[in-house]
Structure formats: structure tokens, C-alpha cells
Tab-separated table of C-alpha atoms in Angstrom:
chain	number	residue	atom	x	y	z
A	39	MET	CA	-34.054	7.995	24.140
A	40	ASN	CA	-30.643	7.638	25.742
A	41	ALA	CA	-29.406	10.916	24.309
A	42	GLU	CA	-29.370	14.560	25.195
A	43	PHE	CA	-31.054	17.000	22.698
A	44	LEU	CA	-28.741	19.747	22.550
A	45	ARG	CA	-30.509	22.314	20.174
A	46	LYS	CA	-32.679	22.262	17.049
A	47	LEU	CA	-30.449	23.292	14.064
A	48	PRO	CA	-31.544	25.816	11.417
A	49	THR	CA	-33.373	24.305	8.259
A	50	PRO	CA	-31.537	24.250	5.059
A	51	LYS	CA	-33.643	27.171	3.784
A	52	GLU	CA	-32.730	29.216	6.787
A	53	ILE	CA	-28.969	28.533	6.196
A	54	LYS	CA	-29.296	29.355	2.608
A	55	GLU	CA	-31.014	32.640	3.508
A	56	MET	CA	-28.054	33.354	5.802
A	57	TYR	CA	-25.393	32.530	3.147
A	58	PRO	CA	-27.252	32.889	-0.312
A	59	LEU	CA	-25.804	31.860	-3.721
A	60	THR	CA	-25.511	34.824	-5.852
A	61	GLU	CA	-26.944	35.033	-9.391
A	62	ASP	CA	-23.582	35.009	-11.121
A	63	LEU	CA	-22.330	32.055	-9.100
A	64	ALA	CA	-25.426	30.113	-9.749
A	65	LYS	CA	-24.946	30.592	-13.578
A	66	ILE	CA	-21.347	29.278	-13.277
A	67	LYS	CA	-22.602	26.308	-11.528
A	68	ALA	CA	-25.278	25.620	-14.093
A	69	GLU	CA	-22.686	25.699	-16.839
A	70	ASN	CA	-20.612	23.296	-14.911
A	71	ASP	CA	-23.451	21.009	-14.496
A	72	GLU	CA	-24.408	21.029	-18.172
A	73	GLU	CA	-20.815	20.076	-19.179
A	74	ILE	CA	-20.710	17.329	-16.631
A	75	ARG	CA	-24.218	16.096	-17.907
A	76	LYS	CA	-23.063	15.996	-21.310
A	77	ILE	CA	-19.988	13.716	-20.283
A	78	PHE	CA	-22.276	11.129	-18.616
A	79	THR	CA	-24.782	11.096	-21.499
A	80	GLY	CA	-21.950	10.666	-23.955
A	81	GLU	CA	-22.503	14.008	-25.857
A	82	SER	CA	-18.905	15.093	-24.624
A	83	ASP	CA	-15.816	13.071	-24.814
A	84	LYS	CA	-14.020	14.695	-21.881
A	85	PHE	CA	-12.795	12.599	-19.039
A	86	ILE	CA	-13.807	13.547	-15.407
A	87	LEU	CA	-11.340	13.799	-12.616
A	88	ILE	CA	-13.097	14.084	-9.145
A	89	ILE	CA	-9.928	15.094	-7.072
A	90	GLY	CA	-8.976	16.549	-3.766
A	91	PRO	CA	-8.319	16.003	-0.155
A	92	CYS	CA	-9.667	12.854	1.484
A	93	SER	CA	-11.363	15.323	3.935
A	94	ALA	CA	-11.797	19.119	3.933
A	95	ASP	CA	-10.298	19.896	7.122
A	96	ARG	CA	-9.361	23.614	7.058
A	97	GLU	CA	-10.604	26.319	4.622
A	98	ASP	CA	-7.323	27.998	4.076
A	99	ALA	CA	-5.519	24.835	2.804
A	100	VAL	CA	-8.443	23.729	0.876
A	101	ILE	CA	-8.714	26.974	-1.059
A	102	ASP	CA	-5.034	27.047	-1.497
A	103	TYR	CA	-5.183	23.635	-3.163
A	104	MET	CA	-8.290	24.571	-5.238
A	105	LYS	CA	-6.426	27.597	-6.709
A	106	ARG	CA	-3.436	25.430	-7.685
A	107	LEU	CA	-5.976	23.118	-9.289
A	108	ARG	CA	-7.626	25.701	-11.199
A	109	LYS	CA	-4.336	26.894	-12.587
A	110	ILE	CA	-3.433	23.433	-13.925
A	111	TYR	CA	-6.989	22.825	-15.250
A	112	GLU	CA	-6.458	25.682	-17.800
A	113	GLU	CA	-3.781	23.524	-19.164
A	114	VAL	CA	-5.940	20.341	-19.691
A	115	LYS	CA	-9.417	21.460	-20.058
A	116	ASP	CA	-9.588	20.392	-23.633
A	117	VAL	CA	-9.629	16.906	-22.546
A	118	LEU	CA	-10.303	16.752	-18.788
A	119	PHE	CA	-13.090	18.081	-16.722
A	120	ILE	CA	-12.189	18.615	-13.114
A	121	ILE	CA	-14.742	18.380	-10.159
A	122	PRO	CA	-12.947	19.185	-6.839
A	123	ARG	CA	-13.665	16.891	-3.990
A	124	VAL	CA	-14.573	18.939	-1.025
A	125	TYR	CA	-15.687	16.166	1.365
A	126	THR	CA	-17.075	17.727	4.583
A	127	ASN	CA	-18.393	14.730	6.293
A	128	LYS	CA	-16.549	11.416	6.780
A	129	PRO	CA	-17.837	7.854	7.595
A	130	ARG	CA	-15.890	6.040	10.205
A	131	THR	CA	-15.729	2.379	10.246
A	132	THR	CA	-16.053	2.111	14.069
A	133	GLY	CA	-17.541	5.445	14.619
A	134	ALA	CA	-14.333	6.869	16.265
A	135	GLY	CA	-12.186	9.568	14.746
A	136	TYR	CA	-12.497	12.829	12.904
A	137	LYS	CA	-15.942	12.936	11.235
A	138	GLY	CA	-15.274	15.894	9.070
A	139	MET	CA	-15.768	19.601	9.079
A	140	LEU	CA	-19.570	19.260	9.428
A	141	HIS	CA	-18.991	17.836	12.911
A	142	GLN	CA	-15.774	19.661	13.773
A	143	PRO	CA	-15.283	22.983	11.921
A	144	ASN	CA	-12.040	23.043	13.903
A	145	PRO	CA	-10.587	19.631	14.169
A	146	ASN	CA	-8.830	20.376	17.487
A	147	GLU	CA	-12.042	21.528	19.211
A	148	ALA	CA	-15.193	19.688	20.379
A	149	PRO	CA	-18.112	19.003	17.743
A	150	ASP	CA	-20.123	21.856	16.925
A	151	MET	CA	-22.648	21.266	14.190
A	152	LEU	CA	-24.416	24.351	14.033
A	153	ASN	CA	-21.037	26.116	13.205
A	154	GLY	CA	-20.214	22.930	11.079
A	155	LEU	CA	-23.215	23.558	8.896
A	156	ILE	CA	-22.240	27.127	8.327
A	157	ALA	CA	-18.417	26.302	7.721
A	158	ILE	CA	-19.264	23.663	5.072
A	159	ARG	CA	-21.652	25.789	3.085
A	160	ARG	CA	-19.191	28.667	3.248
A	161	LEU	CA	-16.420	26.618	1.984
A	162	HIS	CA	-18.235	25.052	-0.967
A	163	MET	CA	-19.260	28.586	-1.917
A	164	ASN	CA	-15.905	30.122	-1.608
A	165	VAL	CA	-14.393	27.376	-3.813
A	166	LEU	CA	-17.050	28.313	-6.400
A	167	LYS	CA	-16.091	31.985	-5.809
A	168	GLU	CA	-12.461	31.638	-5.903
A	169	THR	CA	-12.046	29.282	-8.704
A	170	GLY	CA	-15.165	28.804	-10.672
A	171	PHE	CA	-15.234	25.082	-9.561
A	172	SER	CA	-18.430	23.632	-8.428
A	173	THR	CA	-17.662	20.774	-5.921
A	174	ALA	CA	-18.272	17.249	-5.005
A	175	ASP	CA	-19.192	15.907	-1.605
A	176	GLU	CA	-20.269	12.696	-0.054
A	177	MET	CA	-23.723	12.312	1.037
A	178	LEU	CA	-23.105	10.795	4.452
A	179	TYR	CA	-26.391	12.107	5.935
A	180	SER	CA	-29.025	12.092	3.144
A	181	GLU	CA	-31.265	14.583	5.077
A	182	ASN	CA	-28.377	17.082	4.932
A	183	TYR	CA	-28.102	17.243	1.374
A	184	ARG	CA	-30.431	20.243	1.068
A	185	TYR	CA	-27.981	22.471	2.868
A	186	LEU	CA	-25.715	22.251	-0.193
A	187	SER	CA	-28.125	21.295	-2.873
A	188	ASP	CA	-27.630	24.661	-4.792
A	189	LEU	CA	-23.791	24.184	-4.729
A	190	LEU	CA	-22.783	20.791	-5.470
A	191	SER	CA	-22.336	19.347	-8.957
A	192	TYR	CA	-21.547	15.837	-7.890
A	193	VAL	CA	-22.650	13.509	-5.142
A	194	ALA	CA	-21.228	10.233	-3.873
A	195	VAL	CA	-22.884	7.548	-1.920
A	196	GLY	CA	-20.337	5.730	0.093
A	197	ALA	CA	-19.579	2.006	0.436
A	198	ARG	CA	-21.247	1.808	3.830
A	199	SER	CA	-24.576	3.733	2.817
A	200	VAL	CA	-25.011	2.345	-0.796
A	201	GLU	CA	-27.650	-0.365	0.777
A	202	ASP	CA	-29.420	2.299	2.715
A	203	GLN	CA	-32.964	2.732	1.274
A	204	GLN	CA	-33.166	6.564	2.265
A	205	HIS	CA	-29.826	7.236	0.458
A	206	ARG	CA	-31.140	5.645	-2.609
A	207	LEU	CA	-34.435	7.433	-2.666
A	208	THR	CA	-32.761	10.705	-1.814
A	209	ALA	CA	-30.433	10.030	-4.845
A	210	SER	CA	-33.511	9.812	-6.892
A	211	ALA	CA	-34.484	13.358	-6.218
A	212	ILE	CA	-31.116	14.865	-6.897
A	213	GLU	CA	-30.585	16.643	-10.251
A	214	VAL	CA	-26.772	16.298	-10.676
A	215	PRO	CA	-24.810	13.047	-11.103
A	216	VAL	CA	-24.926	10.524	-7.895
A	217	GLY	CA	-22.108	8.049	-7.987
A	218	MET	CA	-23.066	4.695	-6.035
A	219	LYS	CA	-20.034	3.004	-4.767
A	220	ASN	CA	-19.818	-0.812	-4.578
A	221	PRO	CA	-20.187	-1.933	-0.989
A	222	THR	CA	-17.147	-2.805	1.232
A	223	GLY	CA	-17.856	-6.575	0.525
A	224	GLY	CA	-17.762	-6.027	-3.116
A	225	ASP	CA	-21.049	-7.201	-4.213
A	226	LEU	CA	-21.651	-5.497	-7.574
A	227	SER	CA	-25.464	-6.377	-7.617
A	228	VAL	CA	-25.864	-4.104	-4.519
A	229	MET	CA	-24.322	-1.258	-6.479
A	230	ILE	CA	-26.436	-1.967	-9.603
A	231	ASN	CA	-29.506	-2.095	-7.451
A	232	ALA	CA	-28.836	1.177	-5.833
A	233	ILE	CA	-28.415	2.723	-9.211
A	234	ASN	CA	-31.545	1.032	-10.398
A	235	ALA	CA	-33.467	2.573	-7.376
A	236	ALA	CA	-31.924	6.097	-7.927
A	237	GLN	CA	-33.015	6.234	-11.562
A	238	HIS	CA	-36.737	5.603	-10.805
A	239	GLY	CA	-39.300	7.932	-9.157
A	240	HIS	CA	-40.585	7.345	-5.615
A	241	THR	CA	-42.748	8.589	-3.008
A	242	PHE	CA	-41.076	8.758	0.354
A	243	LEU	CA	-40.529	10.657	3.577
A	244	TYR	CA	-37.696	13.464	3.603
A	245	ARG	CA	-37.154	15.837	6.197
A	246	GLY	CA	-40.710	15.637	7.509
A	247	TRP	CA	-42.325	15.924	3.978
A	248	GLU	CA	-44.034	13.316	1.815
A	249	ILE	CA	-42.138	13.949	-1.596
A	250	VAL	CA	-42.322	12.454	-5.020
A	251	SER	CA	-39.021	12.225	-6.743
A	252	LYS	CA	-38.779	11.979	-10.583
A	253	GLY	CA	-35.571	9.641	-10.636
A	254	ASN	CA	-31.943	10.472	-11.431
A	255	PRO	CA	-30.909	9.178	-14.979
A	256	LEU	CA	-27.128	10.392	-14.052
A	257	SER	CA	-26.812	7.950	-11.192
A	258	HIS	CA	-23.907	5.509	-11.838
A	259	SER	CA	-21.351	3.313	-10.414
A	260	ILE	CA	-18.084	4.059	-8.438
A	261	LEU	CA	-15.624	1.063	-8.189
A	262	ARG	CA	-13.550	1.298	-4.884
A	263	GLY	CA	-12.381	-2.016	-4.466
A	264	TYR	CA	-13.517	-4.459	-1.547
A	265	VAL	CA	-12.459	-6.303	1.465
A	266	ASP	CA	-12.932	-9.992	2.314
A	267	GLU	CA	-14.177	-11.523	5.714
A	268	LYS	CA	-10.483	-11.187	6.891
A	269	GLY	CA	-10.284	-7.487	6.223
A	270	ASN	CA	-7.956	-8.021	3.223
A	271	SER	CA	-8.125	-5.472	0.327
A	272	TYR	CA	-8.827	-6.452	-3.229
A	273	PRO	CA	-9.048	-4.016	-6.149
A	274	ASN	CA	-11.968	-3.935	-8.845
A	275	TYR	CA	-10.407	-1.658	-11.430
A	276	HIS	CA	-8.697	-4.048	-13.856
A	277	PHE	CA	-9.711	-4.602	-17.485
A	278	GLU	CA	-11.965	-7.817	-16.479
A	279	ASP	CA	-13.714	-5.776	-13.688
A	280	LEU	CA	-14.490	-2.921	-15.970
A	281	LEU	CA	-15.886	-5.255	-18.615
A	282	GLU	CA	-17.952	-7.242	-15.909
A	283	VAL	CA	-19.587	-3.930	-14.875
A	284	SER	CA	-20.204	-3.312	-18.414
A	285	ASN	CA	-21.904	-6.610	-18.980
A	286	LEU	CA	-24.196	-6.034	-15.748
A	287	TYR	CA	-25.230	-2.698	-17.144
A	288	GLY	CA	-26.115	-4.570	-20.352
A	289	LYS	CA	-28.645	-6.809	-18.578
A	290	THR	CA	-30.532	-3.763	-17.343
A	291	ASP	CA	-32.482	-0.893	-18.933
A	292	LEU	CA	-30.363	1.664	-16.902
A	293	ALA	CA	-29.827	5.014	-18.584
A	294	ASN	CA	-26.460	6.450	-19.267
A	295	PRO	CA	-24.200	3.481	-18.237
A	296	ALA	CA	-21.172	4.888	-16.332
A	297	ILE	CA	-18.222	3.886	-14.275
A	298	ILE	CA	-15.984	6.147	-12.277
A	299	VAL	CA	-13.061	4.306	-10.770
A	300	ASP	CA	-11.847	5.188	-7.248
A	301	CYS	CA	-8.185	4.902	-7.295
A	302	ASN	CA	-7.707	4.783	-3.570
A	303	HIS	CA	-9.394	2.976	-0.794
A	304	SER	CA	-9.587	-0.794	-1.203
A	305	ASN	CA	-8.359	-0.385	-4.956
A	306	SER	CA	-4.936	0.751	-3.699
A	307	GLY	CA	-5.239	-0.848	-0.223
A	308	LYS	CA	-4.903	2.810	1.116
A	309	LYS	CA	-1.230	2.934	-0.561
A	310	TYR	CA	-1.704	6.413	-1.745
A	311	LEU	CA	1.184	6.303	-4.230
A	312	GLU	CA	-0.621	3.457	-5.987
A	313	GLN	CA	-3.206	5.837	-7.346
A	314	ILE	CA	-0.616	7.010	-10.068
A	315	ARG	CA	-0.306	3.467	-11.384
A	316	ILE	CA	-4.049	2.592	-10.973
A	317	ALA	CA	-5.131	5.699	-12.870
A	318	LYS	CA	-2.770	4.805	-15.847
A	319	GLU	CA	-3.809	1.069	-15.859
A	320	VAL	CA	-7.456	2.259	-16.175
A	321	LEU	CA	-6.630	4.481	-19.069
A	322	HIS	CA	-4.790	1.695	-20.638
A	323	ALA	CA	-7.929	-0.452	-20.538
A	324	THR	CA	-9.973	2.454	-22.190
A	325	ARG	CA	-7.330	2.372	-25.079
A	326	HIS	CA	-7.771	-1.068	-25.797
A	327	HIS	CA	-11.634	-1.835	-25.608
A	328	GLU	CA	-14.135	0.536	-27.255
A	329	GLU	CA	-16.856	-0.567	-24.781
A	330	ILE	CA	-14.790	0.167	-21.688
A	331	ARG	CA	-13.820	3.415	-23.196
A	332	LYS	CA	-17.236	4.271	-23.598
A	333	ILE	CA	-18.456	3.436	-20.054
A	334	VAL	CA	-15.387	4.615	-17.933
A	335	LYS	CA	-16.376	8.375	-17.482
A	336	GLY	CA	-13.588	9.358	-15.046
A	337	LEU	CA	-11.439	8.759	-11.956
A	338	MET	CA	-11.621	9.659	-8.305
A	339	ILE	CA	-8.088	10.597	-6.844
A	340	GLU	CA	-7.339	11.673	-3.302
A	341	SER	CA	-4.714	14.408	-3.202
A	342	TYR	CA	-3.814	17.385	-1.157
A	343	LEU	CA	-0.940	19.780	-0.671
A	344	GLU	CA	1.406	17.276	1.162
A	345	ASP	CA	2.150	13.618	0.643
A	346	GLY	CA	0.666	11.093	3.138
A	347	CYS	CA	-1.277	11.822	6.322
A	348	GLN	CA	-0.804	12.887	9.846
A	349	LYS	CA	-2.536	12.904	13.255
A	350	VAL	CA	-4.801	15.989	14.017
A	351	GLU	CA	-2.433	17.386	16.655
A	352	GLU	CA	0.628	17.500	14.343
A	353	GLY	CA	-0.966	20.466	12.401
A	354	VAL	CA	0.970	20.253	9.174
A	355	TYR	CA	-0.624	22.609	6.595
A	356	GLY	CA	-2.270	20.944	3.725
A	357	LYS	CA	-1.690	17.257	5.028
A	358	SER	CA	-4.517	14.929	5.223
A	359	ILE	CA	-5.897	14.042	8.722
A	360	THR	CA	-7.837	11.024	7.409
A	361	ASP	CA	-6.581	8.891	4.692
A	362	PRO	CA	-3.223	9.501	3.114
A	363	CYS	CA	-3.227	11.516	-0.238
A	364	LEU	CA	-0.850	12.463	-3.068
A	365	GLY	CA	1.061	15.661	-2.613
A	366	TRP	CA	0.666	18.403	-5.075
A	367	GLU	CA	3.773	17.870	-7.110
A	368	LYS	CA	2.725	14.365	-7.793
A	369	THR	CA	-0.864	15.239	-8.453
A	370	GLU	CA	0.067	17.964	-10.895
A	371	LYS	CA	2.237	15.487	-12.846
A	372	LEU	CA	-0.334	13.009	-12.762
A	373	ILE	CA	-3.067	15.352	-14.233
A	374	LEU	CA	-0.692	16.361	-17.066
A	375	ASP	CA	-0.096	12.568	-17.801
A	376	ILE	CA	-3.624	11.764	-17.824
A	377	ALA	CA	-4.304	14.607	-20.327
A	378	TYR	CA	-1.446	13.486	-22.453
A	379	LEU	CA	-2.787	9.858	-22.669
A	380	ARG	CA	-6.334	11.182	-23.351
A	381	ARG	CA	-5.117	13.347	-26.174
A	382	ASN	CA	-2.946	10.645	-27.872
A	383	GLU	CA	-5.710	7.969	-27.258
A	384	LYS	CA	-7.361	9.482	-30.340
A	385	ASN	CA	-4.239	9.325	-32.380
A	386	ILE	CA	-3.746	5.526	-31.322
A	387	LYS	CA	-7.309	4.770	-32.370
């Protein structure tokens, strides 16, 4: 191979033994998982917000954000359930740029994936310890899921990974909800096929083992918009788009039909302030169509302490170094607005 083998990394079991999950934290995580499961099965009417930084670039700012999020959550937990985004590995379209804490635990230093594995496990665990939130992360590398499998309450498969066989089969072995994004080109059948694969059991190769998965009935769709052959962004969060996905589900025997709408990425054209309008438009659709109300389980929102984004070398505390995010003041107001709309939806109906 045209590569240098630097070192063999510890196995997930070894990393977990170095940083074990305590019994009390495991109990909190299990309680969170059960509440999330009930939302996806329809047993709970709460609305999910998967919210947080585009990328978790530094532990101090992320924990600061999560503590603020927990405080506002106490005001809205009657109608909302928050799953914080702690995204520690980032896909890059050209392969260039910051690839997340897994690669670079310090964005200003060279990649160090050994310390990266330790840093991401410690961060996810500290969020749980400090706030009681169990977290969401993107499964960029399917073989790395096991390093965090006892900590994550939600897993996303990105638009570039959703067609990959290994991601689909790994999702079939995961016990928590796995969201499958529509691919960047927008073909919804690819997303539905990925959900189908994830909901069924398979025999496959994983980390040197032959394993048999049982299928994941909580695998579902994430709508994130798409781009055409010229690179132009188009949304797929409108009333008609939601109804189309609902109809696609209706042609299958998939369990627990569900949609999460990603308010950023191609849905917003990466214009982060548009997330506010998009979130409210989706809620408007749920108020005016019973099937849409049943199938739309929540929103994905990118927010951090400061508005926008920056270059790594700028070093502004709590400002994204990848995609632009909503700042905290706007985030707080949006969460309260979403909770208000959900409370009043019952009165309208």
C-alpha cells in the first residue's frame, strides 16, 4: 500500500476499559434511550430536537453550550426532548479541512487519532455526566461506532455514506435510532433502501468478526436538502416533500415511519439564519396535516455559542470552525418558540 502504518490503535474494548461508563450514568442513558424510543414508536407525543454545534471542536466550549442547553431544556421538557449534537468526526467533500476531534483533538495541531479516540469518548461521557444528556454523533467510520456505543443515544448516517453497504449493515446492529440522510443528489429511494437494509438482520464482517445483526426498527429518514449537477442547493422540507416521504413509507412494510428534518445544509443553502424559518415552516406543516404530524418526529439544528463560523486560526470561543451555526441567544429563543408552537398545536386541533 502507498501508506505508512503509524501504529495499531487500541480496540473499543480497551478504550472502554480505560474510560468506563459508571453504573449511574448508564442508568441515565438507558432512561433517555427509552424516552427516545417511545417518540419514534408513537407512544410519546414529544418532539425531538437534535441540536448543537456543527462540529465539537473543543471540550470547554461544548460543555459550556450543553450546560446552557440543559437549563433551557428544563423549561420545555413537557413537549420537547433534546438530544445534543456532539459531532466528533466530519465528512469533507474534497477530503481537505478539519475532520473533527477524532482526527485532531486540538484543531491547531497535527492529526493524532489515538488521543482523538480518547478525547471523543471523554467528551461524550462528560456531557452525560455534567448535564444528563446522552448524545448524537455521526457515524462517519462504521468501524469506530463501538468506541462510543455505550454513550450514544442517536446516530446519523450522512448524505455521502448512506449508499455504503457497511454503514447500512452496521446500522442494522445498533440498538438506538439511526437516521439515514437523503444522498446529496436527493434521490429519496436511496434513503428508503438504506432504511430498509438497516431494519433487517444481516450476516456481515465487522472489525474482523463475522456477526449476525437483528435489524434496527428505529432506523428512519433525515431530510437535508440536495444539490443538482451544477452544485445548486434545493430544499426538501416543504409540505409536499414531507407528504411524498410519507407516501414512500406507505409503499413499504417499514416499522415506525419517521422523518427528522435537518434545518441546515442544503435545506438552508448553509444560510444558518434560515434554520429559524425552516423549523417554523415544518411545524406549520405538522399543524395542518395529521399524517405529517405523525411522521415528523423532530428537527436537526446547528447551533453554538456564537453566530456564524470562523477559520481555525481565529480562535473565537464557541464559534464554529466548520459550517455556520446559530448563536446562543437565537438558539434559546428558537427552542422556546418551538415549544410554544407544540403546546398550542393541541389547542388548534
